[in-house]
Amino acid sequence: MLDHLSPSQMSMWGRCQVQWYFRYVEGLKIPPSVSMAQGSAMHEGARFKLAARVEGAEEPSDSDTEEYIVNEFEEAGRKGLDLKEGDDLGKAKDELTACGKVLLEESLPDITTPTASEKRYDLNLEDRDVGLVAITDVEEEGRVRDFKLTSKTPDPLSELQPVVYTYCRWQETGEVPDFTYEVVKKLKTPKLERVNHRCTEADINFFFAQFDAAVFQMKHAIEAGNFVPNPCGWWCSESWCGYWNHCRGKGV
Ligand code: SF4
């Protein structure tokens, strides 16, 4: 059952083992929240444009890409979203449109020579029986970029993507790339923020200490059928945890 881990799996395990159990042992997928659907639509828009740029093919125009982003969001709405009180899909669509413009006008024009878009790594790790899986948003010579749609500035040291993407790329090319978050800030007037980071060997070693500890704990938890809930963080609330009704909110 446990043959590979991805950064998002590990982050979920760190937040709450019961969330991880529902998602990866029970296979219970929950519909995305409105903000997750906005983020996915923006990522899809970036991929739509950059995949053509990587291939040297004719790129979709900005207006086609804007439309593509909105269509992706509407499609997610048709499939079903995890709607919370106060969610307004019309407002969310307007917000996404404004953020999409920032992506198209300020971020993507600077990524002139991408070498890969949505590249999947599936690494077997020496001396380990669990592999590492990751998908990078966009790669260039000497750099990996990750798109984010958020109101906050992400901290590269408190997230796993920067170190995992750095490691994957290093394994493939033998060179340690720089890492950049392309953050489209979800503000009243959206703007682009770039957060640059360069992972060190110590960051990579620390990541693998976390990886090994997570694998050890996961194997024992699966064997024992015992997963530890973590009700102590912001994620353990009706509005943030998609498994609330299966867990803390059950029978309420
Ligand atoms: S409700 Fe809280 S304890 Fe239960 S799965 Fe969600 S985060 Fe974990």
CSV table of C-alpha atoms and ligand atoms in Angstrom, one decimal:
chain,number,residue,atom,x,y,z
A,1,MET,CA,0.0,0.0,0.0
A,2,LEU,CA,2.8,2.4,0.9
A,3,ASP,CA,5.0,2.4,-2.2
A,4,HIS,CA,5.6,6.1,-2.6
A,5,LEU,CA,5.1,9.5,-0.9
A,6,SER,CA,4.5,12.9,-2.3
A,7,PRO,CA,5.0,16.3,-0.6
A,8,SER,CA,1.3,16.8,-0.2
A,9,GLN,CA,0.9,13.3,1.4
A,10,MET,CA,3.7,14.1,3.8
A,11,SER,CA,2.2,17.5,4.7
A,12,MET,CA,-1.2,15.9,5.3
A,13,TRP,CA,0.4,13.3,7.6
A,14,GLY,CA,2.1,16.1,9.5
A,15,ARG,CA,-1.2,17.9,10.0
A,16,CYS,CA,-3.3,15.0,11.0
A,17,GLN,CA,-2.9,11.3,10.7
A,18,VAL,CA,-6.7,10.8,10.6
A,19,GLN,CA,-7.0,13.0,7.6
A,20,TRP,CA,-4.3,11.0,5.9
A,21,TYR,CA,-6.1,7.7,6.9
A,22,PHE,CA,-9.3,8.9,5.2
A,23,ARG,CA,-7.6,10.1,2.1
A,24,TYR,CA,-4.9,7.5,1.5
A,25,VAL,CA,-6.1,4.3,3.3
A,26,GLU,CA,-9.8,4.6,2.8
A,27,GLY,CA,-9.4,6.4,-0.5
A,28,LEU,CA,-12.0,9.0,0.5
A,29,LYS,CA,-11.7,12.0,-1.9
A,30,ILE,CA,-13.5,15.1,-0.9
A,31,PRO,CA,-14.6,17.8,-3.3
A,32,PRO,CA,-12.3,20.8,-3.4
A,33,SER,CA,-13.1,24.1,-1.6
A,34,VAL,CA,-13.7,27.2,-3.6
A,35,SER,CA,-10.2,28.5,-3.1
A,36,MET,CA,-8.7,25.1,-4.0
A,37,ALA,CA,-10.7,25.2,-7.3
A,38,GLN,CA,-9.4,28.7,-8.0
A,39,GLY,CA,-5.8,27.5,-7.5
A,40,SER,CA,-6.3,24.5,-9.7
A,41,ALA,CA,-7.9,26.6,-12.5
A,42,MET,CA,-4.9,29.0,-12.3
A,43,HIS,CA,-2.4,26.2,-12.5
A,44,GLU,CA,-4.3,24.7,-15.5
A,45,GLY,CA,-4.1,28.1,-17.2
A,46,ALA,CA,-0.4,28.3,-16.7
A,47,ARG,CA,0.0,24.8,-18.0
A,48,PHE,CA,-2.2,25.5,-21.0
A,49,LYS,CA,0.1,28.3,-22.0
A,50,LEU,CA,3.5,27.0,-21.0
A,51,ALA,CA,3.1,23.5,-22.4
A,52,ALA,CA,3.0,25.1,-25.9
A,53,ARG,CA,6.0,27.4,-25.0
A,54,VAL,CA,8.0,24.3,-24.0
A,55,GLU,CA,7.2,22.6,-27.3
A,56,GLY,CA,7.9,25.7,-29.3
A,57,ALA,CA,4.3,25.4,-30.6
A,58,GLU,CA,1.9,28.3,-31.2
A,59,GLU,CA,0.7,29.5,-27.8
A,60,PRO,CA,-2.9,30.1,-26.9
A,61,SER,CA,-3.6,33.9,-26.7
A,62,ASP,CA,-4.0,35.6,-23.3
A,63,SER,CA,-7.7,36.0,-23.9
A,64,ASP,CA,-8.1,32.3,-24.7
A,65,THR,CA,-6.1,31.4,-21.6
A,66,GLU,CA,-8.3,33.7,-19.4
A,67,GLU,CA,-11.4,31.9,-20.8
A,68,TYR,CA,-9.7,28.6,-20.2
A,69,ILE,CA,-9.1,29.5,-16.6
A,70,VAL,CA,-12.7,30.5,-16.0
A,71,ASN,CA,-14.0,27.4,-17.8
A,72,GLU,CA,-11.8,25.2,-15.5
A,73,PHE,CA,-13.3,26.9,-12.5
A,74,GLU,CA,-16.9,26.5,-13.8
A,75,GLU,CA,-16.3,22.9,-14.6
A,76,ALA,CA,-15.1,22.3,-11.0
A,77,GLY,CA,-18.3,24.0,-9.8
A,78,ARG,CA,-20.4,21.7,-12.0
A,79,LYS,CA,-18.6,18.6,-10.6
A,80,GLY,CA,-19.3,19.9,-7.1
A,81,LEU,CA,-17.4,22.0,-4.6
A,82,ASP,CA,-17.2,21.8,-0.8
A,83,LEU,CA,-19.2,25.0,-0.3
A,84,LYS,CA,-19.0,26.8,3.0
A,85,GLU,CA,-21.3,29.4,4.5
A,86,GLY,CA,-20.5,32.8,2.9
A,87,ASP,CA,-19.0,31.3,-0.3
A,88,ASP,CA,-20.0,33.3,-3.4
A,89,LEU,CA,-19.1,31.6,-6.7
A,90,GLY,CA,-19.7,34.8,-8.7
A,91,LYS,CA,-17.3,36.8,-6.6
A,92,ALA,CA,-14.8,33.9,-6.6
A,93,LYS,CA,-14.9,33.9,-10.4
A,94,ASP,CA,-14.3,37.6,-10.6
A,95,GLU,CA,-11.4,37.3,-8.2
A,96,LEU,CA,-10.0,34.5,-10.2
A,97,THR,CA,-10.3,36.5,-13.5
A,98,ALA,CA,-8.4,39.4,-11.9
A,99,CYS,CA,-5.7,37.0,-10.6
A,100,GLY,CA,-5.5,35.3,-14.0
A,101,LYS,CA,-4.6,38.6,-15.6
A,102,VAL,CA,-1.7,39.1,-13.1
A,103,LEU,CA,-0.5,35.6,-14.0
A,104,LEU,CA,-0.7,36.3,-17.7
A,105,GLU,CA,0.6,39.9,-17.7
A,106,GLU,CA,3.3,39.8,-14.9
A,107,SER,CA,4.4,36.2,-14.3
A,108,LEU,CA,4.3,34.1,-17.5
A,109,PRO,CA,6.0,36.7,-19.8
A,110,ASP,CA,9.1,36.4,-17.7
A,111,ILE,CA,9.3,32.6,-18.1
A,112,THR,CA,10.7,32.9,-21.6
A,113,THR,CA,12.4,29.6,-22.1
A,114,PRO,CA,10.7,26.9,-20.0
A,115,THR,CA,12.2,23.4,-20.4
A,116,ALA,CA,9.3,21.5,-18.8
A,117,SER,CA,5.8,22.0,-17.6
A,118,GLU,CA,4.0,19.8,-15.1
A,119,LYS,CA,6.9,17.4,-15.1
A,120,ARG,CA,6.4,14.2,-13.0
A,121,TYR,CA,9.2,12.6,-11.1
A,122,ASP,CA,8.9,9.1,-9.8
A,123,LEU,CA,12.1,8.4,-7.9
A,124,ASN,CA,13.2,5.1,-6.4
A,125,LEU,CA,15.3,5.9,-3.4
A,126,GLU,CA,18.5,4.0,-2.6
A,127,ASP,CA,18.2,1.9,0.6
A,128,ARG,CA,14.5,2.8,0.9
A,129,ASP,CA,11.4,0.7,-0.1
A,130,VAL,CA,9.2,3.8,-0.5
A,131,GLY,CA,9.7,6.1,-3.4
A,132,LEU,CA,9.3,9.8,-3.9
A,133,VAL,CA,6.7,11.3,-6.3
A,134,ALA,CA,6.5,15.0,-7.3
A,135,ILE,CA,5.2,17.1,-10.1
A,136,THR,CA,6.9,20.4,-10.7
A,137,ASP,CA,4.9,23.3,-12.2
A,138,VAL,CA,7.5,24.7,-14.5
A,139,GLU,CA,11.2,24.3,-15.0
A,140,GLU,CA,13.8,26.5,-16.7
A,141,GLU,CA,17.6,26.2,-17.0
A,142,GLY,CA,18.8,26.3,-13.4
A,143,ARG,CA,15.4,27.0,-11.8
A,144,VAL,CA,12.1,25.4,-10.7
A,145,ARG,CA,9.0,27.5,-10.2
A,146,ASP,CA,5.9,26.8,-8.3
A,147,PHE,CA,2.7,28.8,-8.8
A,148,LYS,CA,0.6,29.8,-5.8
A,149,LEU,CA,-2.7,31.7,-5.5
A,150,THR,CA,-2.9,32.9,-2.0
A,151,SER,CA,-3.3,36.0,0.2
A,152,LYS,CA,-0.2,35.1,2.3
A,153,THR,CA,3.5,35.0,1.4
A,154,PRO,CA,4.6,31.3,1.5
A,155,ASP,CA,7.7,30.4,3.6
A,156,PRO,CA,9.9,28.1,1.5
A,157,LEU,CA,11.4,26.7,4.7
A,158,SER,CA,8.1,25.6,6.2
A,159,GLU,CA,6.8,23.8,3.0
A,160,LEU,CA,8.0,20.6,1.5
A,161,GLN,CA,7.7,21.5,-2.2
A,162,PRO,CA,10.9,23.6,-2.5
A,163,VAL,CA,13.2,20.9,-1.1
A,164,VAL,CA,11.5,18.0,-2.9
A,165,TYR,CA,11.5,19.7,-6.3
A,166,THR,CA,15.1,20.7,-5.7
A,167,TYR,CA,16.1,17.2,-4.9
A,168,CYS,CA,14.3,15.7,-7.9
A,169,ARG,CA,15.9,18.1,-10.3
A,170,TRP,CA,19.3,17.6,-8.7
A,171,GLN,CA,19.0,13.9,-9.2
A,172,GLU,CA,18.2,14.3,-12.8
A,173,THR,CA,20.7,16.9,-13.8
A,174,GLY,CA,23.4,16.8,-11.2
A,175,GLU,CA,22.9,20.5,-10.5
A,176,VAL,CA,21.1,22.1,-7.6
A,177,PRO,CA,18.5,24.5,-9.1
A,178,ASP,CA,17.2,27.7,-7.6
A,179,PHE,CA,13.5,27.7,-6.5
A,180,THR,CA,10.9,30.4,-7.0
A,181,TYR,CA,7.4,30.7,-5.7
A,182,GLU,CA,5.4,32.7,-8.3
A,183,VAL,CA,2.7,34.0,-5.9
A,184,VAL,CA,-0.4,35.6,-7.3
A,185,LYS,CA,-1.5,37.5,-4.2
A,186,LYS,CA,-5.3,37.3,-3.8
A,187,LEU,CA,-5.8,40.8,-2.6
A,188,LYS,CA,-8.4,43.5,-3.5
A,189,THR,CA,-5.9,44.5,-6.2
A,190,PRO,CA,-4.1,41.3,-7.0
A,191,LYS,CA,-0.3,41.5,-7.6
A,192,LEU,CA,2.6,39.2,-8.3
A,193,GLU,CA,5.2,38.4,-5.6
A,194,ARG,CA,8.3,36.3,-6.2
A,195,VAL,CA,9.8,34.4,-3.4
A,196,ASN,CA,13.3,33.0,-4.2
A,197,HIS,CA,15.0,30.3,-2.3
A,198,ARG,CA,18.0,28.0,-2.7
A,199,CYS,CA,17.9,24.7,-0.8
A,200,THR,CA,21.0,23.5,0.9
A,201,GLU,CA,22.3,20.0,1.5
A,202,ALA,CA,21.2,20.4,5.1
A,203,ASP,CA,17.7,21.1,3.9
A,204,ILE,CA,17.7,17.9,1.9
A,205,ASN,CA,19.1,15.8,4.7
A,206,PHE,CA,16.5,17.3,7.1
A,207,PHE,CA,13.8,16.4,4.6
A,208,PHE,CA,14.9,12.8,4.4
A,209,ALA,CA,14.9,12.6,8.2
A,210,GLN,CA,11.3,13.7,8.1
A,211,PHE,CA,10.6,11.3,5.2
A,212,ASP,CA,12.0,8.3,7.1
A,213,ALA,CA,10.2,9.2,10.3
A,214,ALA,CA,6.9,9.5,8.4
A,215,VAL,CA,7.4,6.1,6.6
A,216,PHE,CA,8.2,4.4,9.9
A,217,GLN,CA,5.1,6.0,11.6
A,218,MET,CA,2.8,5.3,8.7
A,219,LYS,CA,3.8,1.6,8.5
A,220,HIS,CA,3.2,1.1,12.2
A,221,ALA,CA,-0.1,3.0,12.1
A,222,ILE,CA,-1.4,1.0,9.2
A,223,GLU,CA,-0.3,-2.3,10.9
A,224,ALA,CA,-1.9,-1.3,14.2
A,225,GLY,CA,-5.0,0.3,12.5
A,226,ASN,CA,-4.4,3.3,14.8
A,227,PHE,CA,-4.1,6.9,13.5
A,228,VAL,CA,-3.6,9.8,15.9
A,229,PRO,CA,-6.1,12.7,15.4
A,230,ASN,CA,-4.6,16.2,15.7
A,231,PRO,CA,-7.3,18.6,16.9
A,232,CYS,CA,-4.7,21.3,17.9
A,233,GLY,CA,-4.3,23.3,14.7
A,234,TRP,CA,-6.3,25.7,12.5
A,235,TRP,CA,-7.0,22.8,10.1
A,236,CYS,CA,-9.2,21.0,12.6
A,237,SER,CA,-12.4,22.9,12.0
A,238,GLU,CA,-15.6,22.5,10.1
A,239,SER,CA,-14.5,25.0,7.5
A,240,TRP,CA,-11.0,23.6,6.9
A,241,CYS,CA,-11.1,19.9,7.4
A,242,GLY,CA,-13.0,18.1,4.6
A,243,TYR,CA,-13.3,15.0,6.8
A,244,TRP,CA,-14.9,16.9,9.6
A,245,ASN,CA,-18.3,15.1,9.2
A,246,HIS,CA,-16.5,11.7,9.2
A,247,CYS,CA,-14.5,12.5,12.3
A,248,ARG,CA,-14.9,15.3,14.9
A,249,GLY,CA,-18.2,16.5,13.6
A,250,LYS,CA,-19.7,13.0,13.2
A,251,GLY,CA,-23.2,12.8,14.7
A,252,VAL,CA,-23.3,16.5,15.7
B,1,SF4,S1,-11.6,16.7,12.1
B,1,SF4,FE1,-9.6,17.3,13.1
B,1,SF4,S2,-8.9,15.3,14.0
B,1,SF4,FE2,-10.5,14.8,12.5
B,1,SF4,S3,-9.5,14.4,10.5
B,1,SF4,FE3,-10.1,16.5,10.5
B,1,SF4,S4,-8.3,17.6,11.3
B,1,SF4,FE4,-8.0,15.5,11.9
